[in-house]
Backbone as a ProteinNet text record, in pm:
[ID]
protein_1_A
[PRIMARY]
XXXXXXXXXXXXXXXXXXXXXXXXXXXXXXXXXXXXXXXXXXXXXXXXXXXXXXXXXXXXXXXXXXXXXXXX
[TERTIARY]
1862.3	1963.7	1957.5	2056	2081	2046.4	1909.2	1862.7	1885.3	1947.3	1996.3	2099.5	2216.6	2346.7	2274.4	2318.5	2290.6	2392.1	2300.7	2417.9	2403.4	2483.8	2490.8	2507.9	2563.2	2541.1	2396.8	2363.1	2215.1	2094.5	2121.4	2025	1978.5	2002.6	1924.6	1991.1	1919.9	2025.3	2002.5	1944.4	1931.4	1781.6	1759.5	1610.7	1617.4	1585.1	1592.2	1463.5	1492.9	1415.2	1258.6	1168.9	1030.7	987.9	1070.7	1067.8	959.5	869	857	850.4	860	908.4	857.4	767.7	690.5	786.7	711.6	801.3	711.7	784	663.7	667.6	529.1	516	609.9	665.8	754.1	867.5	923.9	1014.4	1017.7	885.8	854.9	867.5	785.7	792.6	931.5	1003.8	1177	1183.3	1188.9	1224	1205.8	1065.5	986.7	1067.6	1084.8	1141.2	1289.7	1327.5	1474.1	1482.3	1343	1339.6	1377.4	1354.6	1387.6	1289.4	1162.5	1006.6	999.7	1001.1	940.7	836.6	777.2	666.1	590	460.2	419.4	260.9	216.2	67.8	6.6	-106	-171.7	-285.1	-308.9	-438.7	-400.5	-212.8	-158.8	-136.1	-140.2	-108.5	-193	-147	-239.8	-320.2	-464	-487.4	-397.4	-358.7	-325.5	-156.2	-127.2	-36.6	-85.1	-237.4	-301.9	-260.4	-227.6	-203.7	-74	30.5	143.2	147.5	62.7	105	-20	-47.5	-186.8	-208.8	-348.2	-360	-294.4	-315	-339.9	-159.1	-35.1	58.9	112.8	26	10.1	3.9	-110.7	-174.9	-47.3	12.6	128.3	248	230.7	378.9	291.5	174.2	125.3	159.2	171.3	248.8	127.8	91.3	23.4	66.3	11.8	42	-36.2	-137	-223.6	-108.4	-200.5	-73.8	-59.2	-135.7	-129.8	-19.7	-6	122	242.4	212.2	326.9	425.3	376.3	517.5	542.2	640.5	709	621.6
-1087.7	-1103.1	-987.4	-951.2	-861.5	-885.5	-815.7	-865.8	-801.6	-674.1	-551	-627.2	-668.7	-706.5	-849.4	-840.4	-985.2	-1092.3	-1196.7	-1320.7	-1427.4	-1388.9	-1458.8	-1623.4	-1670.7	-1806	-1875.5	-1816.4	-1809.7	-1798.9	-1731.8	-1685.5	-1563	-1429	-1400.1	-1203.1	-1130.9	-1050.8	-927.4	-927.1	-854.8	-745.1	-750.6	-663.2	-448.7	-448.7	-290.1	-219.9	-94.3	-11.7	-45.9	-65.5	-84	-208.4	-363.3	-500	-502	-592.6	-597.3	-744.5	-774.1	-890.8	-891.4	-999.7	-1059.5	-1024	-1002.7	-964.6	-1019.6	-1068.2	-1143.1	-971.9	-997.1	-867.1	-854.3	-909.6	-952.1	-841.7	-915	-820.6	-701.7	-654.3	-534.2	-470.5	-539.2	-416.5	-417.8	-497.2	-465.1	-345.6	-372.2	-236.3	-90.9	-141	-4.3	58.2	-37.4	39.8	81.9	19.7	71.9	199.1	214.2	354.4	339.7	155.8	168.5	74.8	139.9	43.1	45.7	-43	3.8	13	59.1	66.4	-26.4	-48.8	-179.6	-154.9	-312.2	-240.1	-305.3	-199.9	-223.1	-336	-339.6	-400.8	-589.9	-610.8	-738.2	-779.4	-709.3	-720.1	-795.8	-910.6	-1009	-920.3	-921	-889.7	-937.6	-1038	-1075.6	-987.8	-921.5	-798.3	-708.3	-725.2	-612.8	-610.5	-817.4	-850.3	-795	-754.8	-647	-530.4	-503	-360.3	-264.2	-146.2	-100.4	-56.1	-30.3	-27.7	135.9	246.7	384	370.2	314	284.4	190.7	144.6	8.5	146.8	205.6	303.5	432.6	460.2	569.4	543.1	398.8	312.5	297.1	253.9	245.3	280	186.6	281.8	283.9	414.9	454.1	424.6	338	297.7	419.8	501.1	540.2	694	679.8	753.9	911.9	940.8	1093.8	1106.8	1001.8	961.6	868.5	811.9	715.8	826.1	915.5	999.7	1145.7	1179.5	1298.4	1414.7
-1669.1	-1770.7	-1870.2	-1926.1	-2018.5	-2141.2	-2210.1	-2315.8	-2406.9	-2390.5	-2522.7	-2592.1	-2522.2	-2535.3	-2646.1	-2832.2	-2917.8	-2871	-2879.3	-2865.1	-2991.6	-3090.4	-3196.4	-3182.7	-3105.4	-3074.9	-3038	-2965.3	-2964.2	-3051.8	-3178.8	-3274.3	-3202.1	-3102.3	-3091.2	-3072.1	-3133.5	-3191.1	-3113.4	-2971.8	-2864.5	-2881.5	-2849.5	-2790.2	-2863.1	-2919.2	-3025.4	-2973.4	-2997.6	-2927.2	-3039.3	-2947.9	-3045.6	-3004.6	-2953.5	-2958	-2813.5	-2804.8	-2676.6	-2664.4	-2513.5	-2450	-2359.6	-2270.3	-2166.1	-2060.6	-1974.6	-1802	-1716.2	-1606.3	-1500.7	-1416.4	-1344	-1286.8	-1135.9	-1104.2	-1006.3	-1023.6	-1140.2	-1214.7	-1251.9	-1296.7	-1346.3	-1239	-1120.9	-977.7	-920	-973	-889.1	-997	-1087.6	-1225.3	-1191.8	-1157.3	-1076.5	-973	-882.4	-756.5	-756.5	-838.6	-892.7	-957	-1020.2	-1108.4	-1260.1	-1312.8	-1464.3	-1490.4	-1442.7	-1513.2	-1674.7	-1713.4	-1859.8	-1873.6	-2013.9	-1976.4	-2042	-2042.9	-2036.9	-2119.2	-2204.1	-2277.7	-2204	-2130.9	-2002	-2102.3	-2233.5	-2226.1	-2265.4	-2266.7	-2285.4	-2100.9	-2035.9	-1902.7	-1799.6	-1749.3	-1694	-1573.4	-1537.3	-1407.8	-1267.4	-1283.8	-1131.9	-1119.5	-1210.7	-1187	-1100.3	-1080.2	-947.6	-817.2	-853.7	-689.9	-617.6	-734.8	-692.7	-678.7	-808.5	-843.7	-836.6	-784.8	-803.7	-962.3	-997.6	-1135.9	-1165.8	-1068.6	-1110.4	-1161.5	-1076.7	-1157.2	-1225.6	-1303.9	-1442.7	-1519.7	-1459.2	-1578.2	-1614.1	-1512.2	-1512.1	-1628.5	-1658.9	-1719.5	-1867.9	-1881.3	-2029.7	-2124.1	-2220.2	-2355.8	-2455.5	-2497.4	-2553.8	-2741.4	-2801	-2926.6	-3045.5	-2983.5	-3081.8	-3195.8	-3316.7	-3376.8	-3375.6	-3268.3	-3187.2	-3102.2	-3013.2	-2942	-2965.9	-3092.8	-3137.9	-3212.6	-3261.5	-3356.5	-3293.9	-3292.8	-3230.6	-3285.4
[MASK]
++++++++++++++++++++++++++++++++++++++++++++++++++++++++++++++++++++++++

C-alpha cells in the first residue's frame, strides 16, 4: 500500500522523508528485487531476515545514523 500518499480520514498524514516504519522482510526482498530497497537499521532488524536475505546485503542497505554520515 501506498504510504507517502496522507489519508486524512484516517489520522494519518503519510510517511516524510526521515519517518521510519516496520517492513516484514518478505517485503523488503520484493523491494530489493524490484530495485527500490530502502534502506533499513540493520541493528532494529530481526535475525530471521537472514533466513531471506544474506547479511553482506542487509549490510549494503544500512542506514548509517552517525553524525559523520547523517549531514551533507
Amino acid at each position: 500500500n501506498d504510504l507517502s500518499t496522507p489519508r486524512p480520514e484516517m489520522r494519518f498524514r503519510g510517511l516524510q522523508p526521515g519517518d521510519r516504519w516496520c517492513i516484514c522482510a518478505l517485503r523488503w526482498l520484493e523491494a530489493l528485487e524490484a530495485g527500490v530497497a530502502p534502506p533499513l537499521v540493520l541493528e532494529a532488524t530481526h535475525e530471521r531476515a537472514l533466513d531471506l536475505v544474506p547479511l553482506e546485503v542487509l549490510k549494503q542497505h544500512a542506514w548509517d545514523a552517525s553524525p559523520s554520515r547523517a549531514s551533507p
